[in-house]
Short mmCIF file of C-alpha atoms in Angstrom, two decimals:
data_model
loop_
_atom_site.label_atom_id
_atom_site.label_comp_id
_atom_site.label_asym_id
_atom_site.label_seq_id
_atom_site.Cartn_x
_atom_site.Cartn_y
_atom_site.Cartn_z
CA MET S 1 0.00 0.00 0.00
CA ILE S 2 1.33 3.45 -0.91
CA ASN S 3 1.70 5.59 2.17
CA PRO S 4 1.04 8.46 2.57
CA TYR S 5 -1.96 9.09 0.31
CA SER S 6 -0.34 12.37 -0.73
CA GLU S 7 1.94 10.31 -3.01
CA ILE S 8 -1.09 9.36 -5.10
CA TRP S 9 -2.18 13.00 -5.08
CA LYS S 10 1.24 13.95 -6.49
CA ARG S 11 0.84 11.45 -9.31
CA SER S 12 -2.41 13.20 -10.25
CA ILE S 13 -0.25 16.26 -10.95
CA THR S 14 2.84 14.71 -12.52
CA GLY S 15 1.36 11.87 -14.56
CA ARG S 16 1.04 11.86 -18.32
CA HIS S 17 -1.37 14.55 -19.59
CA LEU S 18 -4.19 13.22 -21.74
CA GLU S 19 -7.50 14.50 -23.07
CA LYS S 20 -10.56 12.56 -21.98
CA PRO S 21 -11.44 11.16 -25.46
CA ASP S 22 -7.87 9.90 -25.82
CA TRP S 23 -8.08 8.28 -22.39
CA ASP S 24 -11.27 6.46 -23.34
CA LEU S 25 -9.82 5.12 -26.57
CA GLU S 26 -6.20 4.39 -25.59
CA HIS S 27 -6.70 3.19 -22.02
CA VAL S 28 -10.11 1.53 -22.11
CA VAL S 29 -11.60 0.67 -25.50
CA LEU S 30 -8.53 -0.64 -27.33
CA PRO S 31 -6.78 -2.48 -24.46
CA VAL S 32 -10.01 -4.11 -23.27
CA ARG S 33 -10.83 -5.28 -26.77
CA ARG S 34 -7.33 -6.77 -27.03
CA LEU S 35 -7.50 -8.46 -23.63
CA VAL S 36 -10.90 -10.05 -24.30
CA GLY S 37 -9.50 -11.64 -27.45
CA GLU S 38 -6.09 -12.53 -26.04
CA TYR S 39 -7.51 -14.25 -22.96
CA GLU S 40 -10.41 -15.82 -24.87
CA LEU S 41 -13.08 -14.33 -22.63
CA SER S 42 -16.65 -15.18 -23.58
CA TRP S 43 -20.03 -15.71 -21.97
CA ASP S 44 -23.22 -17.69 -22.29
CA LYS S 45 -25.92 -15.09 -22.89
CA GLN S 46 -28.61 -17.39 -21.54
CA ASN S 47 -27.06 -17.86 -18.11
CA PRO S 48 -26.19 -15.09 -15.64
CA ILE S 49 -23.71 -17.21 -13.68
CA PRO S 50 -20.47 -18.33 -15.37
CA LEU S 51 -19.37 -21.90 -14.65
CA ASP S 52 -15.96 -22.04 -16.36
CA ALA S 53 -13.41 -21.66 -13.55
CA SER S 54 -10.43 -21.43 -15.88
CA MET S 55 -12.10 -18.57 -17.78
CA LEU S 56 -12.67 -16.73 -14.47
CA ASP S 57 -8.97 -17.02 -13.65
CA ARG S 58 -8.07 -15.65 -17.09
CA LEU S 59 -10.56 -12.82 -16.49
CA PHE S 60 -8.81 -11.94 -13.24
CA THR S 61 -5.41 -11.88 -14.96
CA ALA S 62 -6.80 -9.67 -17.74
CA GLY S 63 -8.16 -7.25 -15.15
CA LEU S 64 -4.77 -7.07 -13.43
CA GLU S 65 -3.06 -6.38 -16.74
CA LEU S 66 -5.52 -3.57 -17.51
CA ALA S 67 -5.03 -2.06 -14.05
CA GLU S 68 -1.27 -1.94 -14.54
CA SER S 69 -1.21 -0.79 -18.15
CA SER S 70 -3.96 1.84 -17.91
CA GLY S 71 -3.98 3.15 -14.36
CA VAL S 72 -6.58 5.73 -13.33
CA TYR S 73 -7.45 9.00 -15.04
CA CYS S 74 -7.76 12.06 -12.79
CA ILE S 75 -10.33 14.07 -14.67
CA SER S 76 -9.68 17.15 -12.52
CA THR S 77 -6.09 17.47 -13.77
CA GLY S 78 -6.19 15.51 -17.02
CA ARG S 79 -3.36 13.29 -15.74
CA VAL S 80 -2.92 9.52 -15.68
CA ILE S 81 -2.15 8.02 -12.26
CA ARG S 82 -0.08 4.90 -12.82
CA PHE S 83 0.81 2.04 -10.49
CA SER S 84 3.27 -0.81 -10.74
CA GLN S 85 2.04 -4.39 -10.64
CA ASP S 86 3.76 -4.80 -7.26
CA GLU S 87 1.82 -1.82 -5.87
CA ILE S 88 -1.47 -3.18 -7.19
CA ILE S 89 -0.89 -6.70 -5.89
CA SER S 90 0.36 -5.45 -2.52
CA ALA S 91 -2.74 -3.29 -2.05
CA MET S 92 -4.99 -6.12 -3.18
CA TYR S 93 -3.62 -8.59 -0.67
CA ARG S 94 -3.72 -6.02 2.14
CA SER S 95 -7.43 -5.52 1.48
CA PRO S 96 -9.42 -6.43 4.64
CA ARG S 97 -10.95 -9.89 4.80
CA ARG S 98 -12.88 -9.02 7.94
CA LEU S 99 -14.33 -5.66 8.88
CA ARG S 100 -16.37 -4.74 11.92
CA MET S 101 -19.26 -2.38 11.26
CA GLY S 102 -21.36 -0.74 13.95
CA VAL S 103 -20.97 -0.92 17.72
CA GLY S 104 -22.10 -3.02 20.66
CA GLU S 105 -24.84 -5.60 20.26
CA ASP S 106 -25.72 -4.19 16.84
CA ALA S 107 -22.21 -4.61 15.39
CA ARG S 108 -21.69 -7.00 12.48
CA TRP S 109 -18.63 -8.47 10.80
CA LEU S 110 -18.29 -8.11 7.06
CA PHE S 111 -16.08 -10.87 5.68
CA ALA S 112 -14.77 -12.15 2.38
CA ARG S 113 -17.31 -14.72 1.20
CA GLU S 114 -16.55 -17.76 -0.92
CA VAL S 115 -18.26 -19.11 -4.02
CA GLU S 116 -21.22 -21.28 -2.96
CA ASP S 117 -20.61 -20.13 0.62
CA SER S 118 -22.85 -21.74 3.25
CA ARG S 119 -22.41 -18.71 5.51
CA PRO S 120 -25.30 -16.29 4.96
CA PRO S 121 -24.50 -12.93 3.39
CA ILE S 122 -24.64 -9.75 5.42
CA ILE S 123 -27.81 -7.83 4.51
CA TRP S 124 -27.24 -4.13 3.96
CA ALA S 125 -30.63 -2.51 3.50
CA GLY S 126 -31.60 0.76 1.89
CA ASN S 127 -32.17 2.54 -1.40
CA PRO S 128 -28.79 4.24 -1.85
CA GLY S 129 -28.85 7.28 -4.05
CA ALA S 130 -32.64 7.46 -4.43
CA PRO S 131 -33.84 11.07 -4.04
CA THR S 132 -36.07 11.04 -0.95
CA PRO S 133 -38.16 13.98 0.28
CA GLU S 134 -37.73 14.74 3.98
CA GLU S 135 -41.44 14.17 4.62
CA ILE S 136 -40.97 10.41 4.10
CA PHE S 137 -37.22 9.98 4.74
CA LEU S 138 -37.46 8.90 8.39
CA LEU S 139 -40.31 6.49 7.68
CA CYS S 140 -38.46 4.95 4.74
CA VAL S 141 -35.28 4.16 6.64
CA LYS S 142 -37.21 2.84 9.64
CA SER S 143 -39.08 0.45 7.34
CA TRP S 144 -35.87 -1.48 6.64
CA MET S 145 -33.94 -0.81 9.84
CA GLN S 146 -36.73 -2.55 11.78
CA GLU S 147 -36.44 -5.79 9.80
CA PRO S 148 -34.70 -8.45 11.96
CA ILE S 149 -32.85 -9.93 8.98
CA VAL S 150 -31.19 -6.58 8.20
CA ASP S 151 -27.63 -6.15 9.53
CA LEU S 152 -26.58 -2.73 8.24
CA ALA S 153 -28.40 0.27 6.79
CA THR S 154 -28.07 2.96 4.16
CA CYS S 155 -30.44 5.50 2.62
CA GLY S 156 -31.31 7.66 -0.34
CA CYS S 157 -30.35 11.29 -0.82
CA LEU S 158 -32.32 13.71 1.29
CA THR S 159 -33.98 16.23 -1.03
CA GLU S 160 -35.75 19.53 -0.79
CA ALA S 161 -37.13 20.43 -4.20
CA GLN S 162 -36.63 24.18 -3.83
CA PHE S 163 -32.94 23.78 -3.05
CA GLU S 164 -31.83 20.88 -5.27
CA LYS S 165 -30.04 23.05 -7.84
CA GLU S 166 -28.30 25.19 -5.23
CA ILE S 167 -27.04 22.49 -2.87
CA THR S 168 -23.71 21.53 -4.47
CA GLY S 169 -20.72 22.91 -2.61
CA SER S 170 -22.81 25.32 -0.56
CA LEU S 171 -23.85 25.72 3.05
CA LEU S 172 -27.04 23.92 2.03
CA GLU S 173 -24.96 20.79 1.34
CA ILE S 174 -23.60 20.99 4.87
CA GLN S 175 -27.07 21.39 6.33
CA ALA S 176 -28.65 18.66 4.18
CA THR S 177 -25.94 16.08 4.87
CA ARG S 178 -26.07 16.77 8.60
CA ARG S 179 -29.84 16.50 8.49
CA GLU S 180 -29.52 13.10 6.78
CA LEU S 181 -27.24 11.80 9.53
CA SER S 182 -29.44 13.23 12.27
CA LEU S 183 -32.46 11.43 10.84
CA LEU S 184 -30.53 8.18 10.39
CA ARG S 185 -29.33 8.20 13.98
CA ARG S 186 -32.85 9.08 15.19
CA ALA S 187 -34.29 6.19 13.17
CA LEU S 188 -31.79 3.75 14.68
CA ASP S 189 -32.77 4.88 18.16
CA GLU S 190 -36.48 4.60 17.44
CA VAL S 191 -36.22 1.03 16.12
CA GLY S 192 -34.04 0.04 19.07
CA ARG S 193 -30.83 -0.63 17.10
CA PRO S 194 -28.64 2.39 17.91
CA GLY S 195 -25.34 0.66 17.19
CA MET S 196 -26.21 -0.57 13.69
CA GLY S 197 -23.52 0.28 11.12
CA LEU S 198 -24.29 2.73 8.33
CA LEU S 199 -23.29 3.60 4.80
CA ALA S 200 -24.15 7.27 5.00
CA ALA S 201 -23.59 10.82 3.74
CA GLN S 202 -25.49 9.89 0.60
CA THR S 203 -26.68 13.50 0.38
CA ALA S 204 -23.09 14.77 0.11
CA VAL S 205 -22.48 15.98 -3.44
CA THR S 206 -18.90 17.10 -2.78
CA GLU S 207 -16.26 16.58 -0.12
CA ILE S 208 -17.88 19.44 1.84
CA GLY S 209 -20.77 17.18 2.82
CA ASP S 210 -18.43 14.44 4.02
CA LEU S 211 -16.33 16.89 6.01
CA ALA S 212 -19.47 18.28 7.63
CA VAL S 213 -20.47 14.92 9.12
CA SER S 214 -17.06 13.46 9.98
CA ARG S 215 -17.62 13.48 13.71
CA PRO S 216 -18.89 10.82 16.15
CA ASP S 217 -22.39 12.22 16.58
CA PHE S 218 -22.93 11.87 12.82
CA ILE S 219 -20.72 9.31 11.02
CA ARG S 220 -18.83 7.14 13.50
CA THR S 221 -15.49 5.61 12.62
CA ASN S 222 -17.16 2.20 12.29
CA ASP S 223 -19.63 3.57 9.74
CA SER S 224 -18.78 4.07 6.09
CA HIS S 225 -19.18 6.47 3.19
CA LEU S 226 -18.58 6.32 -0.55
CA THR S 227 -15.25 6.95 -2.22
CA ALA S 228 -16.31 6.54 -5.81
CA MET S 229 -14.64 6.08 -9.16
CA PHE S 230 -16.38 7.14 -12.35
CA ASN S 231 -16.76 5.09 -15.47
CA GLU S 232 -14.45 4.05 -16.73
CA LEU S 233 -11.37 4.02 -14.43
CA ILE S 234 -11.72 7.72 -13.58
CA ILE S 235 -11.44 9.66 -10.34
CA ASP S 236 -11.66 13.35 -9.51
CA ARG S 237 -10.16 15.49 -6.78
CA VAL S 238 -13.46 15.68 -4.92
CA ASN S 239 -13.33 11.95 -4.24
CA MET S 240 -9.60 12.06 -3.56
CA ALA S 241 -10.30 14.69 -0.89
CA ARG S 242 -12.97 12.40 0.55
CA VAL S 243 -10.37 9.64 0.77
CA GLN S 244 -7.84 11.84 2.55
CA ASN S 245 -10.47 13.00 5.01
CA SER S 246 -11.49 9.45 5.86
CA VAL S 247 -7.86 8.34 6.17
CA ASP S 248 -7.38 11.08 8.78
CA TYR S 249 -10.72 10.57 10.55
CA GLY S 250 -10.76 6.77 10.38
CA MET S 251 -14.16 5.85 8.93
CA ARG S 252 -14.63 2.99 6.47
CA ASN S 253 -14.33 3.58 2.73
CA ALA S 254 -16.76 1.91 0.36
CA SER S 255 -15.46 1.90 -3.19
CA LEU S 256 -18.01 2.22 -5.97
CA ALA S 257 -17.42 1.84 -9.70
CA THR S 258 -20.50 1.67 -11.92
CA VAL S 259 -18.93 0.07 -14.96
CA MET S 260 -21.23 0.16 -17.98
CA VAL S 261 -22.09 -3.13 -19.66
CA GLY S 262 -22.31 -2.25 -23.34
CA GLY S 263 -20.22 0.88 -22.82
CA LEU S 264 -16.53 1.52 -23.46
CA GLY S 265 -15.57 -1.97 -22.30
CA GLY S 266 -18.05 -3.60 -24.63
CA ASP S 267 -20.23 -6.57 -23.79
CA ALA S 268 -20.23 -8.47 -20.48
CA PRO S 269 -16.71 -9.99 -20.65
CA GLY S 270 -15.07 -6.66 -21.45
CA ALA S 271 -17.11 -4.86 -18.80
CA ALA S 272 -16.00 -7.51 -16.30
CA VAL S 273 -12.35 -6.83 -17.15
CA VAL S 274 -12.89 -3.12 -16.46
CA GLN S 275 -14.79 -3.90 -13.26
CA ILE S 276 -11.98 -6.10 -11.94
CA ALA S 277 -9.39 -3.44 -12.75
CA SER S 278 -11.61 -0.86 -11.03
CA LEU S 279 -11.74 -2.83 -7.79
CA MET S 280 -7.99 -3.43 -7.84
CA LEU S 281 -7.25 0.26 -8.42
CA ALA S 282 -9.86 1.34 -5.86
CA ASN S 283 -7.70 -0.31 -3.20
CA LEU S 284 -5.17 2.42 -3.99
CA VAL S 285 -6.97 5.57 -5.17
CA CYS S 286 -10.04 5.05 -2.97
CA ARG S 287 -8.33 3.32 -0.05
CA ALA S 288 -11.20 0.83 -0.19
CA ASP S 289 -12.08 -1.15 2.92
CA TYR S 290 -14.77 -2.99 0.99
CA HIS S 291 -16.19 -2.84 -2.52
CA LEU S 292 -19.69 -2.14 -3.77
CA LEU S 293 -20.11 -4.18 -6.93
CA HIS S 294 -22.45 -2.15 -9.11
CA PRO S 295 -22.11 -2.54 -12.87
CA ILE S 296 -25.04 -1.13 -14.82
CA HIS S 297 -26.53 -1.81 -18.22
CA ILE S 298 -25.96 1.04 -20.68
CA ARG S 299 -29.56 0.86 -21.87
CA HIS S 300 -31.58 -0.65 -19.03
CA VAL S 301 -29.51 0.54 -16.01
CA ALA S 302 -30.83 -2.19 -13.70
CA THR S 303 -28.54 -4.80 -12.15
CA SER S 304 -31.18 -7.50 -12.71
CA THR S 305 -30.47 -7.88 -16.44
CA ILE S 306 -28.73 -11.08 -17.53
CA PRO S 307 -25.47 -9.37 -18.65
CA VAL S 308 -25.15 -7.30 -15.47
CA MET S 309 -25.82 -10.30 -13.23
CA TRP S 310 -23.16 -12.15 -15.22
CA VAL S 311 -20.63 -9.37 -14.58
CA GLN S 312 -21.45 -9.33 -10.85
CA SER S 313 -21.12 -13.09 -10.63
CA ALA S 314 -17.94 -13.31 -12.73
CA VAL S 315 -16.16 -10.53 -10.83
CA ALA S 316 -17.15 -11.87 -7.40
CA GLN S 317 -16.10 -15.40 -8.31
CA ALA S 318 -12.82 -14.22 -9.83
CA PHE S 319 -11.83 -12.38 -6.65
CA ALA S 320 -13.02 -15.19 -4.36
CA ARG S 321 -10.80 -17.60 -6.31
CA ASN S 322 -7.72 -15.38 -6.63
CA ALA S 323 -7.68 -12.57 -4.07
CA PRO S 324 -10.50 -12.79 -1.51
CA CYS S 325 -11.89 -9.45 -0.36
CA ILE S 326 -15.16 -8.02 0.91
CA ILE S 327 -17.57 -7.52 -1.98
CA VAL S 328 -21.13 -6.25 -1.53
CA ALA S 329 -23.39 -6.55 -4.58
CA ASP S 330 -25.80 -3.70 -5.18
CA ILE S 331 -29.31 -4.86 -6.07
CA TYR S 332 -30.90 -2.22 -8.31
CA PRO S 333 -34.03 -3.53 -10.06
CA LYS S 334 -35.97 -1.80 -12.81
CA SER S 335 -39.27 -2.07 -10.96
CA GLY S 336 -40.55 -0.20 -7.93
CA ALA S 337 -42.73 -0.86 -4.89
CA LEU S 338 -46.12 -2.53 -5.18
CA THR S 339 -45.18 -4.53 -8.28
CA LYS S 340 -44.57 -8.27 -8.40
CA GLU S 341 -41.82 -7.71 -10.93
CA LEU S 342 -39.73 -5.94 -8.28
CA LEU S 343 -39.83 -9.02 -6.08
CA TYR S 344 -38.92 -11.35 -8.94
CA GLU S 345 -36.01 -9.08 -9.91
CA VAL S 346 -34.75 -9.02 -6.32
CA ALA S 347 -34.95 -12.82 -6.13
CA ALA S 348 -32.99 -13.41 -9.34
CA ASN S 349 -30.34 -10.79 -8.57
CA ALA S 350 -29.92 -11.91 -4.95
CA ILE S 351 -29.54 -15.56 -5.99
CA ALA S 352 -26.86 -14.74 -8.56
CA ALA S 353 -24.91 -12.50 -6.19
CA ALA S 354 -25.19 -14.61 -3.05
CA VAL S 355 -24.11 -17.88 -4.68
CA SER S 356 -21.13 -16.10 -6.28
CA GLY S 357 -19.60 -14.83 -3.03
CA CYS S 358 -21.23 -11.44 -2.43
CA HIS S 359 -22.98 -9.80 0.45
CA LEU S 360 -26.21 -8.01 -0.52
CA GLU S 361 -27.11 -4.32 -0.51
CA GLY S 362 -30.38 -2.75 -1.54
CA VAL S 363 -32.90 -2.46 -2.69
CA GLY S 364 -32.40 0.43 -5.12
CA SER S 365 -35.90 -0.01 -6.50
CA ALA S 366 -36.91 1.70 -9.76
CA ASP S 367 -33.26 2.06 -10.80
CA GLY S 368 -32.62 4.04 -7.61
CA ALA S 369 -34.13 7.06 -9.36
CA LEU S 370 -37.30 7.47 -7.27
CA PRO S 371 -38.30 7.13 -3.59
CA ASN S 372 -40.20 3.97 -4.55
CA GLY S 373 -38.43 1.54 -2.24
CA THR S 374 -39.58 -0.08 1.01
CA GLY S 375 -38.41 -2.36 3.76
CA LEU S 376 -40.39 -5.30 2.39
CA GLU S 377 -38.14 -5.92 -0.61
CA ALA S 378 -35.10 -5.52 1.68
CA ARG S 379 -36.57 -8.27 3.86
CA TRP S 380 -37.12 -10.38 0.76
CA MET S 381 -33.56 -9.79 -0.47
CA GLY S 382 -32.29 -11.03 2.88
CA GLU S 383 -34.55 -14.07 2.94
CA VAL S 384 -33.44 -15.10 -0.54
CA GLY S 385 -29.76 -14.63 0.34
CA TYR S 386 -30.16 -16.70 3.50
CA ALA S 387 -32.02 -19.44 1.62
CA VAL S 388 -29.25 -19.65 -0.99
CA ALA S 389 -26.66 -20.22 1.76
CA ARG S 390 -28.83 -22.50 3.90
CA GLN S 391 -29.71 -24.67 0.90
CA GLU S 392 -26.03 -24.74 -0.17
CA LEU S 393 -27.14 -23.85 -3.66
CA THR S 394 -24.68 -24.63 -6.44
CA LEU S 395 -23.85 -22.35 -9.35
CA GLU S 396 -25.56 -24.74 -11.74
CA LYS S 397 -28.77 -24.89 -9.73
CA ALA S 398 -28.75 -21.13 -9.32
CA ASN S 399 -28.73 -20.75 -13.11
CA LEU S 400 -31.69 -23.10 -13.37
CA LEU S 401 -33.61 -21.12 -10.75
CA ILE S 402 -32.97 -17.80 -12.46
CA SER S 403 -34.02 -19.27 -15.82
CA GLN S 404 -37.48 -19.76 -14.28
CA ILE S 405 -37.61 -16.40 -12.55
CA TYR S 406 -36.30 -14.15 -15.33
CA PRO S 407 -39.32 -14.55 -17.66
CA LYS S 408 -41.50 -13.17 -14.85
CA TYR S 409 -39.94 -9.72 -15.21
CA ALA S 410 -38.03 -9.60 -18.53
CA HIS S 411 -40.78 -7.52 -20.14
CA VAL S 412 -40.14 -4.52 -17.86
CA PHE S 413 -36.95 -3.63 -19.75
CA GLU S 414 -38.98 -2.85 -22.84
CA LEU S 415 -41.65 -0.74 -21.15
CA PRO S 416 -41.34 2.90 -22.36
CA GLY S 417 -41.55 4.34 -18.86
CA GLY S 418 -40.00 1.40 -17.03
CA ASN S 419 -41.98 -0.08 -14.16
CA PRO S 420 -41.57 2.47 -11.36
CA GLY S 421 -44.35 1.29 -9.09
CA VAL S 422 -45.40 3.70 -6.35
CA ARG S 423 -43.84 5.94 -3.74
CA PHE S 424 -43.09 4.54 -0.29
CA ASP S 425 -46.13 6.10 1.36
CA GLN S 426 -48.47 4.35 -1.08
CA ALA S 427 -46.96 0.93 -0.40
CA TYR S 428 -46.72 1.30 3.40
CA ASP S 429 -49.13 2.42 6.10
CA ILE S 430 -47.27 5.45 7.42
CA GLN S 431 -48.89 5.14 10.84
CA THR S 432 -47.74 1.59 11.51
CA ILE S 433 -44.77 1.56 9.08
CA GLN S 434 -45.98 -1.78 7.72
CA PRO S 435 -46.72 -2.90 4.15
CA VAL S 436 -50.26 -2.31 2.91
CA PRO S 437 -52.20 -5.61 2.50
CA GLN S 438 -51.88 -5.62 -1.30
CA TRP S 439 -48.07 -5.30 -1.10
CA LEU S 440 -47.81 -8.01 1.53
CA GLN S 441 -49.97 -10.33 -0.58
CA MET S 442 -47.71 -9.83 -3.61
CA TYR S 443 -44.74 -10.75 -1.44
CA GLU S 444 -46.44 -13.97 -0.27
CA ASP S 445 -47.43 -14.89 -3.84
CA VAL S 446 -43.92 -14.38 -5.23
CA LYS S 447 -42.37 -16.25 -2.31
CA ASN S 448 -44.62 -19.24 -3.06
CA ASP S 449 -43.57 -19.12 -6.71
CA ILE S 450 -39.86 -19.08 -5.80
CA MET S 451 -40.38 -22.02 -3.45
CA ASN S 452 -42.13 -23.94 -6.22
CA PHE S 453 -39.20 -23.18 -8.53
CA GLY S 454 -36.87 -24.92 -6.10
CA LEU S 455 -35.54 -22.39 -3.59
CA ASP S 456 -37.48 -23.55 -0.58
CA ASN S 457 -35.16 -23.42 2.42
CA PHE S 458 -36.83 -20.39 4.01
CA ASP S 459 -37.50 -20.12 7.73
#
């Protein structure tokens, strides 16, 4: 690991100068295309879970080669930050394999999971990134924090319509991010889980928001925040400042790289190469303590498409086989609350991620673009993840399960307006913070279907 972090900052000043279009072509498009051919990387478009172990090892090697040859582009300076293979490998093998989140009785251990792991995944509930009006924010987060199966919590971005355009880098960002943390801590107290670990400061648009809440009464050192990379293999000085702040303060860093399937890296195999390189490089430029695995589809966005599930599965398996680390798969379906399709999407995505070695985070319902998520689908995500582990599901059987589930929701990707469902307060009784009867009945119906398909080891 390079120490201090200021050395990486210096490389963002002294590295080779390059224009963004040249970066995209020379450091992503052309090398990825070459690596996919050279390492004979391919995929079965009918199955979201790859079964060829030797191909996964080649994929890992291709990702390492890309990380070394391309590095990371600092878009703020137009410079390429390069690392030697020794630096990349050293950082990768220093990556935590166990990480304590939260405090006291509510603390949980994140750990590096294995492929077909019989240990249940940690369930990290919330709708990260979803714009959420303050009038329903507290109720939303309580709806998933109160679920017994949930281990850790996150949230959407706290919004006030009249200030949305003015918030970035202003005193309003300070106020909004602090308000988010105040509401999160209040919610934890009200559900009786004050020590639960958080992924927070989702409202922070710049480093100012993170700085404003880096104190124990807001984000504790055993909570986490995002230190993101942009697609593809890009970072800016805002996120580098976030990293330096967290290094000094001591909170956990969650890396995030939303690699685009069908984007600069090409189809699923190429996107997986970029995603692997992103995680390796995030150990250095993001000082990652754990990784959020969140590829997206260039057209459909959702993580529940076949190619995106394949990338999640391939990347998680490749790391579990070659360099175990803590990987948390984001579950971001196309559909929103009060639709059966949402529950089918969650089931398929959770099966693919859990059997491949991931923990589970979500649910970012309706592409995480609307406040149309609830605690019920977070409960369901957890139940599916637990059932996968308890049943000791194999990769092959997981593919068979998903082949039965996918037709239940495949049509939503072709709907002109998507399948957004309804806002939280239409799916939940806001007095009791419980699902309305219609939503609960959909959950029971879908659960029965999944059991009939062959995943039946639920409590």
